[in-house]
């Protein structure tokens, strides 16, 4: 069994154009690590050089942002749906 | 991922210019909706940055999701995002690069003293090392009719 992960538009090219994929793991961190192992091109877009999730990558378990749960230690089950939801940021200034 | 260049329907280009003028001296931002490299609608979104909207923009996850839903209602997809650079060149900054998503087109419009100016479009390289400029075309207004 595995947990469903919803892939946002800009990352679907790295998951065979699939909107939904499945991965195994008992926490969000494990799940995303396994996802990135399966689809290696995803890694640099999800994680920064320090190995932490990029701050414009938002992970939700069902309807809840993991920042307000237990972050990457948030437990997941096969009944949960995990969503990767972009923030889009930029601007002319440093 | 293979498309090259971005075409804006006149209404979309006009909406981006209007938004850039309206929010000056702050940055505006919004979603580019369409299919296959043709932007049929520019959806204005709130700039929710806490870092100073004269030099930054932020589209939060709930607004991103609203843009995806809006695109789906139009039987289209998200092709990227636009934002303005008030009194700054229409070229991506280091900050833009650090925060960019792959695949999406990033349209930047320079707004000089409140007047919308040059518009450019950029896409992130797959290795995240830089943006590449892509051809940005404004469709002939005559082609807008009846679509």
PDB file of N, CA, C and O in Angstrom, chain A residues 6-15 17 41 43-47 54-58 60 63 65 67-68 83-94, chain B residues 1 27 54-62 64-65 68 78 81 83-86 88-89 93-96 98-104 106 124-128:
ATOM      1  N   UNK A   6      -0.397  14.319  -4.816  1.00  0.00           N
ATOM      2  CA  UNK A   6      -0.855  15.145  -5.942  1.00  0.00           C
ATOM      3  C   UNK A   6       0.292  16.044  -6.399  1.00  0.00           C
ATOM      4  O   UNK A   6       0.889  16.770  -5.597  1.00  0.00           O
ATOM      5  N   UNK A   7       0.594  15.981  -7.687  1.00  0.00           N
ATOM      6  CA  UNK A   7       1.741  16.678  -8.262  1.00  0.00           C
ATOM      7  C   UNK A   7       1.261  17.950  -8.959  1.00  0.00           C
ATOM      8  O   UNK A   7       0.348  17.891  -9.798  1.00  0.00           O
ATOM      9  N   UNK A   8       1.851  19.104  -8.676  1.00  0.00           N
ATOM     10  CA  UNK A   8       1.393  20.338  -9.328  1.00  0.00           C
ATOM     11  C   UNK A   8       1.891  20.432 -10.778  1.00  0.00           C
ATOM     12  O   UNK A   8       2.863  19.773 -11.167  1.00  0.00           O
ATOM     13  N   UNK A   9       1.239  21.281 -11.532  1.00  0.00           N
ATOM     14  CA  UNK A   9       1.522  21.432 -12.968  1.00  0.00           C
ATOM     15  C   UNK A   9       3.018  21.487 -13.303  1.00  0.00           C
ATOM     16  O   UNK A   9       3.471  20.752 -14.187  1.00  0.00           O
ATOM     17  N   UNK A  10       3.827  22.339 -12.637  1.00  0.00           N
ATOM     18  CA  UNK A  10       5.214  22.482 -13.100  1.00  0.00           C
ATOM     19  C   UNK A  10       6.092  21.262 -12.839  1.00  0.00           C
ATOM     20  O   UNK A  10       7.197  21.185 -13.381  1.00  0.00           O
ATOM     21  N   UNK A  11       5.618  20.327 -12.028  1.00  0.00           N
ATOM     22  CA  UNK A  11       6.442  19.152 -11.725  1.00  0.00           C
ATOM     23  C   UNK A  11       5.963  17.887 -12.434  1.00  0.00           C
ATOM     24  O   UNK A  11       6.607  16.843 -12.331  1.00  0.00           O
ATOM     25  N   UNK A  12       4.862  17.995 -13.148  1.00  0.00           N
ATOM     26  CA  UNK A  12       4.305  16.763 -13.749  1.00  0.00           C
ATOM     27  C   UNK A  12       5.198  16.194 -14.835  1.00  0.00           C
ATOM     28  O   UNK A  12       5.163  14.999 -15.108  1.00  0.00           O
ATOM     29  N   UNK A  13       6.003  17.052 -15.449  1.00  0.00           N
ATOM     30  CA  UNK A  13       6.925  16.558 -16.466  1.00  0.00           C
ATOM     31  C   UNK A  13       7.961  15.601 -15.905  1.00  0.00           C
ATOM     32  O   UNK A  13       8.575  14.833 -16.646  1.00  0.00           O
ATOM     33  N   UNK A  14       8.127  15.640 -14.593  1.00  0.00           N
ATOM     34  CA  UNK A  14       9.117  14.757 -13.944  1.00  0.00           C
ATOM     35  C   UNK A  14       8.473  13.487 -13.394  1.00  0.00           C
ATOM     36  O   UNK A  14       9.157  12.645 -12.828  1.00  0.00           O
ATOM     37  N   UNK A  15       7.140  13.399 -13.508  1.00  0.00           N
ATOM     38  CA  UNK A  15       6.453  12.195 -13.027  1.00  0.00           C
ATOM     39  C   UNK A  15       5.675  11.548 -14.173  1.00  0.00           C
ATOM     40  O   UNK A  15       4.584  11.021 -13.971  1.00  0.00           O
ATOM     41  N   UNK A  17       4.129  12.968 -16.551  1.00  0.00           N
ATOM     42  CA  UNK A  17       2.895  13.745 -16.788  1.00  0.00           C
ATOM     43  C   UNK A  17       1.711  13.241 -15.968  1.00  0.00           C
ATOM     44  O   UNK A  17       0.560  13.464 -16.333  1.00  0.00           O
ATOM     45  N   UNK A  41      14.673  13.618 -10.963  1.00  0.00           N
ATOM     46  CA  UNK A  41      14.730  15.009 -11.437  1.00  0.00           C
ATOM     47  C   UNK A  41      13.911  15.944 -10.550  1.00  0.00           C
ATOM     48  O   UNK A  41      14.069  17.167 -10.616  1.00  0.00           O
ATOM     49  N   UNK A  43      14.143  16.132  -7.366  1.00  0.00           N
ATOM     50  CA  UNK A  43      14.857  16.459  -6.130  1.00  0.00           C
ATOM     51  C   UNK A  43      15.290  17.922  -6.066  1.00  0.00           C
ATOM     52  O   UNK A  43      15.051  18.612  -5.076  1.00  0.00           O
ATOM     53  N   UNK A  44      15.901  18.410  -7.136  1.00  0.00           N
ATOM     54  CA  UNK A  44      16.454  19.766  -7.071  1.00  0.00           C
ATOM     55  C   UNK A  44      15.365  20.839  -7.028  1.00  0.00           C
ATOM     56  O   UNK A  44      15.634  21.968  -6.638  1.00  0.00           O
ATOM     57  N   UNK A  45      14.163  20.473  -7.441  1.00  0.00           N
ATOM     58  CA  UNK A  45      13.076  21.446  -7.392  1.00  0.00           C
ATOM     59  C   UNK A  45      12.342  21.411  -6.050  1.00  0.00           C
ATOM     60  O   UNK A  45      11.691  22.380  -5.677  1.00  0.00           O
ATOM     61  N   UNK A  46      12.460  20.319  -5.340  1.00  0.00           N
ATOM     62  CA  UNK A  46      11.817  20.207  -4.026  1.00  0.00           C
ATOM     63  C   UNK A  46      12.745  20.637  -2.897  1.00  0.00           C
ATOM     64  O   UNK A  46      12.308  21.244  -1.924  1.00  0.00           O
ATOM     65  N   UNK A  47      14.031  20.288  -3.049  1.00  0.00           N
ATOM     66  CA  UNK A  47      14.983  20.513  -1.961  1.00  0.00           C
ATOM     67  C   UNK A  47      16.054  21.514  -2.370  1.00  0.00           C
ATOM     68  O   UNK A  47      16.516  21.511  -3.515  1.00  0.00           O
ATOM     69  N   UNK A  54      12.477  23.442  -0.103  1.00  0.00           N
ATOM     70  CA  UNK A  54      12.506  24.855  -0.489  1.00  0.00           C
ATOM     71  C   UNK A  54      11.305  25.562   0.129  1.00  0.00           C
ATOM     72  O   UNK A  54      10.228  24.965   0.259  1.00  0.00           O
ATOM     73  N   UNK A  55      11.495  26.846   0.468  1.00  0.00           N
ATOM     74  CA  UNK A  55      10.429  27.507   1.225  1.00  0.00           C
ATOM     75  C   UNK A  55       9.203  27.842   0.378  1.00  0.00           C
ATOM     76  O   UNK A  55       8.161  28.186   0.920  1.00  0.00           O
ATOM     77  N   UNK A  56       9.325  27.745  -0.953  1.00  0.00           N
ATOM     78  CA  UNK A  56       8.148  27.978  -1.781  1.00  0.00           C
ATOM     79  C   UNK A  56       7.458  26.674  -2.185  1.00  0.00           C
ATOM     80  O   UNK A  56       6.559  26.672  -3.018  1.00  0.00           O
ATOM     81  N   UNK A  57       7.937  25.568  -1.604  1.00  0.00           N
ATOM     82  CA  UNK A  57       7.284  24.268  -1.785  1.00  0.00           C
ATOM     83  C   UNK A  57       6.425  24.021  -0.546  1.00  0.00           C
ATOM     84  O   UNK A  57       6.946  23.945   0.567  1.00  0.00           O
ATOM     85  N   UNK A  58       5.137  23.936  -0.740  1.00  0.00           N
ATOM     86  CA  UNK A  58       4.215  23.733   0.368  1.00  0.00           C
ATOM     87  C   UNK A  58       3.670  22.315   0.312  1.00  0.00           C
ATOM     88  O   UNK A  58       3.246  21.862  -0.753  1.00  0.00           O
ATOM     89  N   UNK A  60       0.920  19.707   1.888  1.00  0.00           N
ATOM     90  CA  UNK A  60      -0.306  19.579   2.665  1.00  0.00           C
ATOM     91  C   UNK A  60      -0.628  18.097   2.837  1.00  0.00           C
ATOM     92  O   UNK A  60      -0.482  17.308   1.889  1.00  0.00           O
ATOM     93  N   UNK A  63      -5.988  18.598   4.065  1.00  0.00           N
ATOM     94  CA  UNK A  63      -6.149  20.051   3.900  1.00  0.00           C
ATOM     95  C   UNK A  63      -5.205  20.863   4.782  1.00  0.00           C
ATOM     96  O   UNK A  63      -5.362  22.078   4.897  1.00  0.00           O
ATOM     97  N   UNK A  65      -1.475  22.265   6.073  1.00  0.00           N
ATOM     98  CA  UNK A  65      -0.074  22.575   5.793  1.00  0.00           C
ATOM     99  C   UNK A  65       0.791  21.921   6.873  1.00  0.00           C
ATOM    100  O   UNK A  65       0.568  22.136   8.065  1.00  0.00           O
ATOM    101  N   UNK A  67       3.555  22.676   7.929  1.00  0.00           N
ATOM    102  CA  UNK A  67       4.240  23.633   8.816  1.00  0.00           C
ATOM    103  C   UNK A  67       3.491  23.778  10.138  1.00  0.00           C
ATOM    104  O   UNK A  67       4.087  24.141  11.143  1.00  0.00           O
ATOM    105  N   UNK A  68       2.173  23.530  10.085  1.00  0.00           N
ATOM    106  CA  UNK A  68       1.348  23.668  11.289  1.00  0.00           C
ATOM    107  C   UNK A  68       1.032  22.313  11.903  1.00  0.00           C
ATOM    108  O   UNK A  68       0.236  22.224  12.826  1.00  0.00           O
ATOM    109  N   UNK A  83      -0.450  16.694  -0.847  1.00  0.00           N
ATOM    110  CA  UNK A  83      -0.411  17.593  -2.002  1.00  0.00           C
ATOM    111  C   UNK A  83       0.842  18.449  -1.949  1.00  0.00           C
ATOM    112  O   UNK A  83       1.206  18.963  -0.887  1.00  0.00           O
ATOM    113  N   UNK A  84       1.480  18.593  -3.102  1.00  0.00           N
ATOM    114  CA  UNK A  84       2.585  19.545  -3.244  1.00  0.00           C
ATOM    115  C   UNK A  84       1.984  20.772  -3.920  1.00  0.00           C
ATOM    116  O   UNK A  84       1.509  20.687  -5.060  1.00  0.00           O
ATOM    117  N   UNK A  85       1.975  21.904  -3.216  1.00  0.00           N
ATOM    118  CA  UNK A  85       1.306  23.097  -3.745  1.00  0.00           C
ATOM    119  C   UNK A  85       2.313  24.236  -3.802  1.00  0.00           C
ATOM    120  O   UNK A  85       2.913  24.603  -2.786  1.00  0.00           O
ATOM    121  N   UNK A  86       2.503  24.804  -4.976  1.00  0.00           N
ATOM    122  CA  UNK A  86       3.484  25.888  -5.099  1.00  0.00           C
ATOM    123  C   UNK A  86       3.034  27.195  -4.441  1.00  0.00           C
ATOM    124  O   UNK A  86       1.862  27.524  -4.432  1.00  0.00           O
ATOM    125  N   UNK A  87       4.018  27.908  -3.881  1.00  0.00           N
ATOM    126  CA  UNK A  87       3.916  29.359  -3.776  1.00  0.00           C
ATOM    127  C   UNK A  87       4.721  29.886  -4.959  1.00  0.00           C
ATOM    128  O   UNK A  87       5.659  29.230  -5.412  1.00  0.00           O
ATOM    129  N   UNK A  88       4.335  31.036  -5.453  1.00  0.00           N
ATOM    130  CA  UNK A  88       5.087  31.630  -6.565  1.00  0.00           C
ATOM    131  C   UNK A  88       5.597  32.975  -6.077  1.00  0.00           C
ATOM    132  O   UNK A  88       4.806  33.830  -5.664  1.00  0.00           O
ATOM    133  N   UNK A  89       6.912  33.112  -6.066  1.00  0.00           N
ATOM    134  CA  UNK A  89       7.506  34.317  -5.506  1.00  0.00           C
ATOM    135  C   UNK A  89       8.562  34.867  -6.447  1.00  0.00           C
ATOM    136  O   UNK A  89       9.087  34.149  -7.306  1.00  0.00           O
ATOM    137  N   UNK A  90       8.867  36.131  -6.289  1.00  0.00           N
ATOM    138  CA  UNK A  90       9.911  36.763  -7.078  1.00  0.00           C
ATOM    139  C   UNK A  90       9.869  38.253  -6.851  1.00  0.00           C
ATOM    140  O   UNK A  90       9.306  38.724  -5.856  1.00  0.00           O
ATOM    141  N   UNK A  91      10.448  38.966  -7.783  1.00  0.00           N
ATOM    142  CA  UNK A  91      10.464  40.408  -7.660  1.00  0.00           C
ATOM    143  C   UNK A  91      11.790  40.986  -8.048  1.00  0.00           C
ATOM    144  O   UNK A  91      12.787  40.277  -8.171  1.00  0.00           O
ATOM    145  N   UNK A  92      11.800  42.278  -8.257  1.00  0.00           N
ATOM    146  CA  UNK A  92      12.995  42.908  -8.814  1.00  0.00           C
ATOM    147  C   UNK A  92      14.108  43.071  -7.795  1.00  0.00           C
ATOM    148  O   UNK A  92      15.258  43.247  -8.176  1.00  0.00           O
ATOM    149  N   UNK A  93      13.759  43.031  -6.503  1.00  0.00           N
ATOM    150  CA  UNK A  93      14.771  43.340  -5.493  1.00  0.00           C
ATOM    151  C   UNK A  93      15.410  42.122  -4.893  1.00  0.00           C
ATOM    152  O   UNK A  93      14.860  41.041  -4.936  1.00  0.00           O
ATOM    153  N   UNK A  94      16.586  42.312  -4.324  1.00  0.00           N
ATOM    154  CA  UNK A  94      17.274  41.258  -3.621  1.00  0.00           C
ATOM    155  C   UNK A  94      16.642  41.070  -2.265  1.00  0.00           C
ATOM    156  O   UNK A  94      16.142  41.983  -1.656  1.00  0.00           O
TER     157      UNK A  94
ATOM    158  N   UNK B   1       6.774  19.672 -22.195  1.00  0.00           N
ATOM    159  CA  UNK B   1       7.823  20.633 -21.864  1.00  0.00           C
ATOM    160  C   UNK B   1       8.475  21.199 -23.115  1.00  0.00           C
ATOM    161  O   UNK B   1       9.340  22.041 -23.020  1.00  0.00           O
ATOM    162  N   UNK B  27       4.586  45.891  -6.979  1.00  0.00           N
ATOM    163  CA  UNK B  27       4.587  44.849  -7.993  1.00  0.00           C
ATOM    164  C   UNK B  27       3.204  44.213  -8.074  1.00  0.00           C
ATOM    165  O   UNK B  27       2.545  43.986  -7.055  1.00  0.00           O
ATOM    166  N   UNK B  54       7.067  46.718  -3.159  1.00  0.00           N
ATOM    167  CA  UNK B  54       7.724  47.475  -4.236  1.00  0.00           C
ATOM    168  C   UNK B  54       8.775  46.627  -4.940  1.00  0.00           C
ATOM    169  O   UNK B  54       9.162  46.916  -6.068  1.00  0.00           O
ATOM    170  N   UNK B  55       9.277  45.627  -4.254  1.00  0.00           N
ATOM    171  CA  UNK B  55      10.382  44.840  -4.810  1.00  0.00           C
ATOM    172  C   UNK B  55      10.145  43.340  -4.770  1.00  0.00           C
ATOM    173  O   UNK B  55      11.019  42.569  -5.133  1.00  0.00           O
ATOM    174  N   UNK B  56       8.998  42.920  -4.259  1.00  0.00           N
ATOM    175  CA  UNK B  56       8.739  41.478  -4.147  1.00  0.00           C
ATOM    176  C   UNK B  56       7.278  41.193  -4.449  1.00  0.00           C
ATOM    177  O   UNK B  56       6.415  42.060  -4.272  1.00  0.00           O
ATOM    178  N   UNK B  57       7.031  39.945  -4.875  1.00  0.00           N
ATOM    179  CA  UNK B  57       5.643  39.490  -4.925  1.00  0.00           C
ATOM    180  C   UNK B  57       5.574  38.073  -4.386  1.00  0.00           C
ATOM    181  O   UNK B  57       6.575  37.348  -4.355  1.00  0.00           O
ATOM    182  N   UNK B  58       4.385  37.704  -3.953  1.00  0.00           N
ATOM    183  CA  UNK B  58       4.161  36.351  -3.455  1.00  0.00           C
ATOM    184  C   UNK B  58       2.731  35.934  -3.778  1.00  0.00           C
ATOM    185  O   UNK B  58       1.783  36.663  -3.463  1.00  0.00           O
ATOM    186  N   UNK B  59       2.615  34.782  -4.424  1.00  0.00           N
ATOM    187  CA  UNK B  59       1.323  34.137  -4.635  1.00  0.00           C
ATOM    188  C   UNK B  59       1.266  32.957  -3.671  1.00  0.00           C
ATOM    189  O   UNK B  59       2.084  32.039  -3.764  1.00  0.00           O
ATOM    190  N   UNK B  60       0.339  33.023  -2.740  1.00  0.00           N
ATOM    191  CA  UNK B  60       0.254  31.966  -1.724  1.00  0.00           C
ATOM    192  C   UNK B  60      -0.467  30.733  -2.279  1.00  0.00           C
ATOM    193  O   UNK B  60      -1.166  30.817  -3.297  1.00  0.00           O
ATOM    194  N   UNK B  61      -0.310  29.595  -1.570  1.00  0.00           N
ATOM    195  CA  UNK B  61      -0.866  28.333  -2.087  1.00  0.00           C
ATOM    196  C   UNK B  61      -2.359  28.379  -2.385  1.00  0.00           C
ATOM    197  O   UNK B  61      -2.811  27.802  -3.375  1.00  0.00           O
ATOM    198  N   UNK B  62      -3.133  29.088  -1.531  1.00  0.00           N
ATOM    199  CA  UNK B  62      -4.583  29.116  -1.781  1.00  0.00           C
ATOM    200  C   UNK B  62      -4.895  29.870  -3.074  1.00  0.00           C
ATOM    201  O   UNK B  62      -5.809  29.499  -3.821  1.00  0.00           O
ATOM    202  N   UNK B  64      -2.764  30.132  -5.615  1.00  0.00           N
ATOM    203  CA  UNK B  64      -2.280  29.243  -6.677  1.00  0.00           C
ATOM    204  C   UNK B  64      -3.373  28.228  -7.033  1.00  0.00           C
ATOM    205  O   UNK B  64      -3.668  27.989  -8.213  1.00  0.00           O
ATOM    206  N   UNK B  65      -3.967  27.641  -6.000  1.00  0.00           N
ATOM    207  CA  UNK B  65      -5.008  26.633  -6.239  1.00  0.00           C
ATOM    208  C   UNK B  65      -6.233  27.255  -6.911  1.00  0.00           C
ATOM    209  O   UNK B  65      -6.859  26.631  -7.769  1.00  0.00           O
ATOM    210  N   UNK B  68      -5.472  27.506 -10.503  1.00  0.00           N
ATOM    211  CA  UNK B  68      -5.600  26.197 -11.174  1.00  0.00           C
ATOM    212  C   UNK B  68      -7.062  25.858 -11.425  1.00  0.00           C
ATOM    213  O   UNK B  68      -7.419  25.352 -12.490  1.00  0.00           O
ATOM    214  N   UNK B  78      -2.492  26.056 -16.452  1.00  0.00           N
ATOM    215  CA  UNK B  78      -1.598  27.137 -16.027  1.00  0.00           C
ATOM    216  C   UNK B  78      -0.332  27.071 -16.865  1.00  0.00           C
ATOM    217  O   UNK B  78       0.355  26.048 -16.876  1.00  0.00           O
ATOM    218  N   UNK B  81       3.261  32.496 -14.788  1.00  0.00           N
ATOM    219  CA  UNK B  81       2.846  33.644 -13.978  1.00  0.00           C
ATOM    220  C   UNK B  81       3.485  34.907 -14.535  1.00  0.00           C
ATOM    221  O   UNK B  81       4.512  34.847 -15.214  1.00  0.00           O
ATOM    222  N   UNK B  83       4.576  39.075 -13.452  1.00  0.00           N
ATOM    223  CA  UNK B  83       4.701  40.085 -12.404  1.00  0.00           C
ATOM    224  C   UNK B  83       5.364  41.312 -12.988  1.00  0.00           C
ATOM    225  O   UNK B  83       5.950  41.256 -14.076  1.00  0.00           O
ATOM    226  N   UNK B  84       5.263  42.413 -12.259  1.00  0.00           N
ATOM    227  CA  UNK B  84       5.849  43.662 -12.740  1.00  0.00           C
ATOM    228  C   UNK B  84       7.127  43.978 -11.975  1.00  0.00           C
ATOM    229  O   UNK B  84       7.317  43.534 -10.836  1.00  0.00           O
ATOM    230  N   UNK B  85       7.998  44.716 -12.634  1.00  0.00           N
ATOM    231  CA  UNK B  85       9.185  45.282 -12.003  1.00  0.00           C
ATOM    232  C   UNK B  85       9.049  46.808 -12.066  1.00  0.00           C
ATOM    233  O   UNK B  85       9.401  47.416 -13.073  1.00  0.00           O
ATOM    234  N   UNK B  86       8.500  47.416 -11.004  1.00  0.00           N
ATOM    235  CA  UNK B  86       8.338  48.884 -11.024  1.00  0.00           C
ATOM    236  C   UNK B  86       9.694  49.593 -11.045  1.00  0.00           C
ATOM    237  O   UNK B  86      10.559  49.323 -10.196  1.00  0.00           O
ATOM    238  N   UNK B  88      12.218  49.201 -12.770  1.00  0.00           N
ATOM    239  CA  UNK B  88      13.346  48.262 -12.889  1.00  0.00           C
ATOM    240  C   UNK B  88      13.192  47.525 -14.218  1.00  0.00           C
ATOM    241  O   UNK B  88      12.080  47.424 -14.764  1.00  0.00           O
ATOM    242  N   UNK B  89      14.297  47.016 -14.745  1.00  0.00           N
ATOM    243  CA  UNK B  89      14.241  46.350 -16.057  1.00  0.00           C
ATOM    244  C   UNK B  89      13.359  45.091 -16.041  1.00  0.00           C
ATOM    245  O   UNK B  89      13.211  44.447 -15.005  1.00  0.00           O
ATOM    246  N   UNK B  93      15.457  38.809 -11.744  1.00  0.00           N
ATOM    247  CA  UNK B  93      16.467  39.075 -10.721  1.00  0.00           C
ATOM    248  C   UNK B  93      16.990  37.747 -10.175  1.00  0.00           C
ATOM    249  O   UNK B  93      16.430  36.674 -10.445  1.00  0.00           O
ATOM    250  N   UNK B  94      18.031  37.833  -9.380  1.00  0.00           N
ATOM    251  CA  UNK B  94      18.528  36.639  -8.687  1.00  0.00           C
ATOM    252  C   UNK B  94      17.422  36.047  -7.807  1.00  0.00           C
ATOM    253  O   UNK B  94      17.267  34.829  -7.711  1.00  0.00           O
ATOM    254  N   UNK B  95      16.631  36.934  -7.200  1.00  0.00           N
ATOM    255  CA  UNK B  95      15.526  36.481  -6.341  1.00  0.00           C
ATOM    256  C   UNK B  95      14.481  35.718  -7.165  1.00  0.00           C
ATOM    257  O   UNK B  95      13.947  34.700  -6.725  1.00  0.00           O
ATOM    258  N   UNK B  96      14.200  36.230  -8.360  1.00  0.00           N
ATOM    259  CA  UNK B  96      13.284  35.513  -9.253  1.00  0.00           C
ATOM    260  C   UNK B  96      13.813  34.105  -9.532  1.00  0.00           C
ATOM    261  O   UNK B  96      13.064  33.124  -9.506  1.00  0.00           O
ATOM    262  N   UNK B  98      15.949  32.249  -7.829  1.00  0.00           N
ATOM    263  CA  UNK B  98      15.985  31.364  -6.657  1.00  0.00           C
ATOM    264  C   UNK B  98      14.614  30.777  -6.345  1.00  0.00           C
ATOM    265  O   UNK B  98      14.516  29.726  -5.713  1.00  0.00           O
ATOM    266  N   UNK B  99      13.561  31.481  -6.773  1.00  0.00           N
ATOM    267  CA  UNK B  99      12.210  31.049  -6.412  1.00  0.00           C
ATOM    268  C   UNK B  99      11.425  30.451  -7.573  1.00  0.00           C
ATOM    269  O   UNK B  99      10.229  30.190  -7.427  1.00  0.00           O
ATOM    270  N   UNK B 100      12.074  30.250  -8.686  1.00  0.00           N
ATOM    271  CA  UNK B 100      11.330  29.858  -9.891  1.00  0.00           C
ATOM    272  C   UNK B 100      10.985  28.370  -9.901  1.00  0.00           C
ATOM    273  O   UNK B 100      11.719  27.532  -9.379  1.00  0.00           O
ATOM    274  N   UNK B 101       9.869  28.090 -10.542  1.00  0.00           N
ATOM    275  CA  UNK B 101       9.457  26.718 -10.823  1.00  0.00           C
ATOM    276  C   UNK B 101       9.843  26.375 -12.261  1.00  0.00           C
ATOM    277  O   UNK B 101       9.831  27.246 -13.135  1.00  0.00           O
ATOM    278  N   UNK B 102      10.135  25.113 -12.505  1.00  0.00           N
ATOM    279  CA  UNK B 102      10.424  24.715 -13.894  1.00  0.00           C
ATOM    280  C   UNK B 102       9.157  24.750 -14.736  1.00  0.00           C
ATOM    281  O   UNK B 102       8.045  24.832 -14.200  1.00  0.00           O
ATOM    282  N   UNK B 103       9.343  24.678 -16.019  1.00  0.00           N
ATOM    283  CA  UNK B 103       8.255  24.535 -17.002  1.00  0.00           C
ATOM    284  C   UNK B 103       7.468  25.830 -17.184  1.00  0.00           C
ATOM    285  O   UNK B 103       7.186  26.237 -18.317  1.00  0.00           O
ATOM    286  N   UNK B 104       7.105  26.491 -16.101  1.00  0.00           N
ATOM    287  CA  UNK B 104       6.292  27.705 -16.207  1.00  0.00           C
ATOM    288  C   UNK B 104       7.027  28.804 -16.983  1.00  0.00           C
ATOM    289  O   UNK B 104       8.252  28.948 -16.897  1.00  0.00           O
ATOM    290  N   UNK B 106       7.604  32.770 -17.110  1.00  0.00           N
ATOM    291  CA  UNK B 106       7.559  33.923 -16.214  1.00  0.00           C
ATOM    292  C   UNK B 106       7.596  35.183 -17.065  1.00  0.00           C
ATOM    293  O   UNK B 106       8.633  35.527 -17.627  1.00  0.00           O
ATOM    294  N   UNK B 124      12.862  28.780 -16.624  1.00  0.00           N
ATOM    295  CA  UNK B 124      13.961  28.261 -15.811  1.00  0.00           C
ATOM    296  C   UNK B 124      14.636  27.084 -16.517  1.00  0.00           C
ATOM    297  O   UNK B 124      13.958  26.189 -17.026  1.00  0.00           O
ATOM    298  N   UNK B 125      15.956  27.103 -16.523  1.00  0.00           N
ATOM    299  CA  UNK B 125      16.675  25.916 -17.022  1.00  0.00           C
ATOM    300  C   UNK B 125      16.441  24.749 -16.080  1.00  0.00           C
ATOM    301  O   UNK B 125      16.277  24.932 -14.876  1.00  0.00           O
ATOM    302  N   UNK B 126      16.508  23.564 -16.640  1.00  0.00           N
ATOM    303  CA  UNK B 126      16.215  22.376 -15.845  1.00  0.00           C
ATOM    304  C   UNK B 126      17.170  22.219 -14.658  1.00  0.00           C
ATOM    305  O   UNK B 126      16.790  21.693 -13.612  1.00  0.00           O
ATOM    306  N   UNK B 127      18.402  22.715 -14.793  1.00  0.00           N
ATOM    307  CA  UNK B 127      19.356  22.580 -13.678  1.00  0.00           C
ATOM    308  C   UNK B 127      19.279  23.770 -12.717  1.00  0.00           C
ATOM    309  O   UNK B 127      20.114  23.895 -11.821  1.00  0.00           O
ATOM    310  N   UNK B 128      18.315  24.656 -12.913  1.00  0.00           N
ATOM    311  CA  UNK B 128      18.048  25.813 -12.059  1.00  0.00           C
ATOM    312  C   UNK B 128      19.176  26.850 -12.103  1.00  0.00           C
ATOM    313  O   UNK B 128      19.230  27.748 -11.268  1.00  0.00           O
TER     314      UNK B 128
END
